[in-house]
Amino acid sequence: MTDVLVLNGPNLGRLGTREPDVYGALDAPTLAETVVRWGTELGLAVEVRQTDDEATLVGWLHGAVDARQDVVLNPAAFTHYSYALRDAVAQVTTGGCRLVEVHLTNPAARERFRHTSVVAGVATGTVAGFGPDSYRLALQALVGARGA
Ligand code: DQA
């Protein structure tokens, strides 16, 4: 049974070739394997998914709350403007599950349009700016919150 769903939004399937100076050289399959391994080390069964499609991401969030799974979400560009995603995230966090918003980069230190997250206000918390380690820190936070 999956304890934590790790969901990646648009263009994150292109990691490795996508602006490596910004997002690093690690490709998406290797990131997914690494995140699953970090989960195992922390005692969590983790499943990683990626989509470029907003409706698919919204559906996965509905599924997470129905299955009572915590979520690590990198909403990618949807972070900055998707109220549909925000409303889906709110259902997760008001439905008794935790959701950590993660970013590889620190959006607050980048272009102005990235300074707004419409998701942050309904997430349990946010980890940004630590590259792939953002995901590890998010999983650690969920483990800590479960033990609390
Ligand atoms: C990102 C930051 C977003 O602004 C951007 O649109 C992404 C990736 C990150 O992980 O740093 O696609 O979420």
Short mmCIF file of C-alpha atoms and ligand atoms in Angstrom, two decimals:
data_model
loop_
_atom_site.label_atom_id
_atom_site.label_comp_id
_atom_site.label_asym_id
_atom_site.label_seq_id
_atom_site.Cartn_x
_atom_site.Cartn_y
_atom_site.Cartn_z
CA MET A 1 0.00 0.00 0.00
CA THR A 2 1.29 3.45 -0.90
CA ASP A 3 1.86 5.77 2.08
CA VAL A 4 2.89 8.86 0.13
CA LEU A 5 2.14 9.92 -3.41
CA VAL A 6 4.81 12.11 -5.01
CA LEU A 7 3.22 14.06 -7.84
CA ASN A 8 5.15 16.08 -10.39
CA GLY A 9 3.50 18.58 -12.72
CA PRO A 10 4.20 19.85 -16.23
CA ASN A 11 7.65 19.73 -17.81
CA LEU A 12 9.17 17.84 -14.88
CA GLY A 13 9.28 14.72 -17.07
CA ARG A 14 11.91 16.65 -19.06
CA LEU A 15 14.38 16.95 -16.18
CA GLY A 16 17.89 16.14 -17.29
CA THR A 17 17.51 17.93 -20.61
CA ARG A 18 15.31 20.84 -19.48
CA GLU A 19 17.40 23.93 -18.64
CA PRO A 20 20.03 21.89 -16.74
CA ASP A 21 21.68 25.08 -15.51
CA VAL A 22 18.45 25.82 -13.62
CA TYR A 23 17.08 22.36 -12.77
CA GLY A 24 20.24 20.24 -12.68
CA ALA A 25 21.40 17.20 -14.62
CA LEU A 26 19.37 14.51 -12.81
CA ASP A 27 16.79 13.03 -15.17
CA ALA A 28 13.18 12.34 -14.22
CA PRO A 29 13.43 8.51 -13.97
CA THR A 30 16.53 8.79 -11.76
CA LEU A 31 14.83 11.39 -9.57
CA ALA A 32 11.82 9.08 -9.22
CA GLU A 33 14.04 6.09 -8.27
CA THR A 34 15.93 8.22 -5.77
CA VAL A 35 12.74 9.53 -4.17
CA VAL A 36 11.36 5.98 -3.84
CA ARG A 37 14.66 4.90 -2.19
CA TRP A 38 14.55 7.85 0.24
CA GLY A 39 11.00 6.81 1.10
CA THR A 40 12.08 3.23 1.78
CA GLU A 41 14.90 4.46 4.02
CA LEU A 42 12.32 6.48 5.97
CA GLY A 43 9.91 3.53 6.19
CA LEU A 44 7.48 4.95 3.64
CA ALA A 45 6.05 3.24 0.57
CA VAL A 46 6.28 6.00 -2.03
CA GLU A 47 4.82 6.14 -5.53
CA VAL A 48 6.03 8.80 -7.97
CA ARG A 49 3.91 10.06 -10.87
CA GLN A 50 4.33 12.85 -13.41
CA THR A 51 1.88 14.50 -15.78
CA ASP A 52 1.73 17.56 -17.98
CA ASP A 53 -2.06 17.56 -17.65
CA GLU A 54 -3.91 19.66 -15.05
CA ALA A 55 -7.02 17.45 -15.00
CA THR A 56 -4.92 14.35 -14.38
CA LEU A 57 -3.16 16.04 -11.47
CA VAL A 58 -6.51 17.13 -9.98
CA GLY A 59 -7.80 13.55 -10.32
CA TRP A 60 -4.72 12.14 -8.58
CA LEU A 61 -5.27 14.55 -5.67
CA HIS A 62 -8.90 13.43 -5.37
CA GLY A 63 -7.63 9.83 -5.34
CA ALA A 64 -5.08 10.64 -2.64
CA VAL A 65 -7.64 12.02 -0.20
CA ASP A 66 -10.05 9.16 -0.93
CA ALA A 67 -7.23 6.67 -0.22
CA ARG A 68 -6.02 8.74 2.77
CA GLN A 69 -2.54 9.18 1.34
CA ASP A 70 -0.21 12.05 2.16
CA VAL A 71 1.18 13.89 -0.86
CA VAL A 72 4.41 15.56 -1.92
CA LEU A 73 3.48 17.84 -4.83
CA ASN A 74 5.67 19.75 -7.23
CA PRO A 75 2.97 21.64 -9.12
CA ALA A 76 5.60 23.15 -11.48
CA ALA A 77 4.13 26.04 -13.49
CA PHE A 78 0.60 25.26 -12.20
CA THR A 79 1.89 26.59 -8.86
CA HIS A 80 1.56 30.11 -10.09
CA TYR A 81 -1.95 30.20 -11.56
CA SER A 82 -4.01 27.02 -11.22
CA TYR A 83 -6.97 27.62 -8.93
CA ALA A 84 -8.29 24.18 -9.91
CA LEU A 85 -5.14 22.66 -8.44
CA ARG A 86 -5.39 24.87 -5.35
CA ASP A 87 -8.97 23.71 -4.76
CA ALA A 88 -7.89 20.07 -5.14
CA VAL A 89 -5.00 20.58 -2.71
CA ALA A 90 -7.41 22.14 -0.21
CA GLN A 91 -9.53 18.97 -0.36
CA VAL A 92 -6.44 16.94 0.58
CA THR A 93 -5.43 19.10 3.52
CA THR A 94 -8.96 19.62 4.86
CA GLY A 95 -9.67 15.93 4.30
CA GLY A 96 -7.26 14.74 6.96
CA CYS A 97 -4.14 14.26 4.81
CA ARG A 98 -0.93 16.29 4.63
CA LEU A 99 0.47 17.82 1.47
CA VAL A 100 3.94 19.29 1.11
CA GLU A 101 4.52 21.63 -1.83
CA VAL A 102 8.04 21.17 -3.18
CA HIS A 103 10.20 22.96 -5.71
CA LEU A 104 13.67 22.12 -6.97
CA THR A 105 14.48 25.81 -7.31
CA ASN A 106 13.52 28.69 -5.05
CA PRO A 107 10.73 30.39 -7.01
CA ALA A 108 10.93 33.45 -4.71
CA ALA A 109 14.43 34.11 -6.04
CA ARG A 110 13.40 33.86 -9.69
CA GLU A 111 11.17 35.78 -12.13
CA ARG A 112 8.35 37.81 -10.59
CA PHE A 113 5.55 35.58 -11.92
CA ARG A 114 7.04 32.70 -9.91
CA HIS A 115 6.78 34.61 -6.62
CA THR A 116 3.09 33.76 -6.33
CA SER A 117 2.04 30.28 -5.29
CA VAL A 118 -1.71 29.79 -5.32
CA VAL A 119 -1.10 26.40 -3.68
CA ALA A 120 1.03 27.46 -0.68
CA GLY A 121 -1.88 28.83 1.36
CA VAL A 122 -3.67 25.47 1.41
CA ALA A 123 -0.59 23.21 1.62
CA THR A 124 0.58 21.81 4.93
CA GLY A 125 4.00 23.32 4.20
CA THR A 126 6.51 24.12 1.48
CA VAL A 127 10.11 23.07 0.76
CA ALA A 128 11.88 24.93 -2.04
CA GLY A 129 15.34 25.57 -3.34
CA PHE A 130 17.26 22.44 -2.38
CA GLY A 131 17.23 20.64 -5.74
CA PRO A 132 16.26 16.96 -5.47
CA ASP A 133 16.84 17.19 -1.70
CA SER A 134 13.61 19.22 -1.51
CA TYR A 135 11.78 15.90 -1.98
CA ARG A 136 13.82 14.15 0.75
CA LEU A 137 13.15 17.00 3.17
CA ALA A 138 9.44 16.85 2.36
CA LEU A 139 9.33 13.10 3.06
CA GLN A 140 11.21 13.66 6.34
CA ALA A 141 8.68 16.32 7.31
CA LEU A 142 5.83 13.91 6.65
CA VAL A 143 7.49 11.21 8.78
CA GLY A 144 7.94 13.75 11.59
CA ALA A 145 4.32 14.89 11.31
CA ARG A 146 3.07 11.29 11.41
CA GLY A 147 5.00 10.67 14.62
CA ALA A 148 3.72 13.90 16.19
C1 DQA B 1 9.46 24.42 -10.24
C2 DQA B 1 9.42 25.95 -10.25
C3 DQA B 1 8.32 26.45 -11.16
O1 DQA B 1 8.32 27.87 -11.19
C4 DQA B 1 8.55 25.95 -12.57
O2 DQA B 1 7.46 26.34 -13.39
C5 DQA B 1 8.78 24.48 -12.65
C6 DQA B 1 9.61 23.85 -11.63
C7 DQA B 1 10.66 23.89 -9.40
O3 DQA B 1 10.63 22.71 -9.07
O4 DQA B 1 11.60 24.63 -9.12
O5 DQA B 1 8.40 23.83 -13.60
O6 DQA B 1 8.27 23.95 -9.64
#
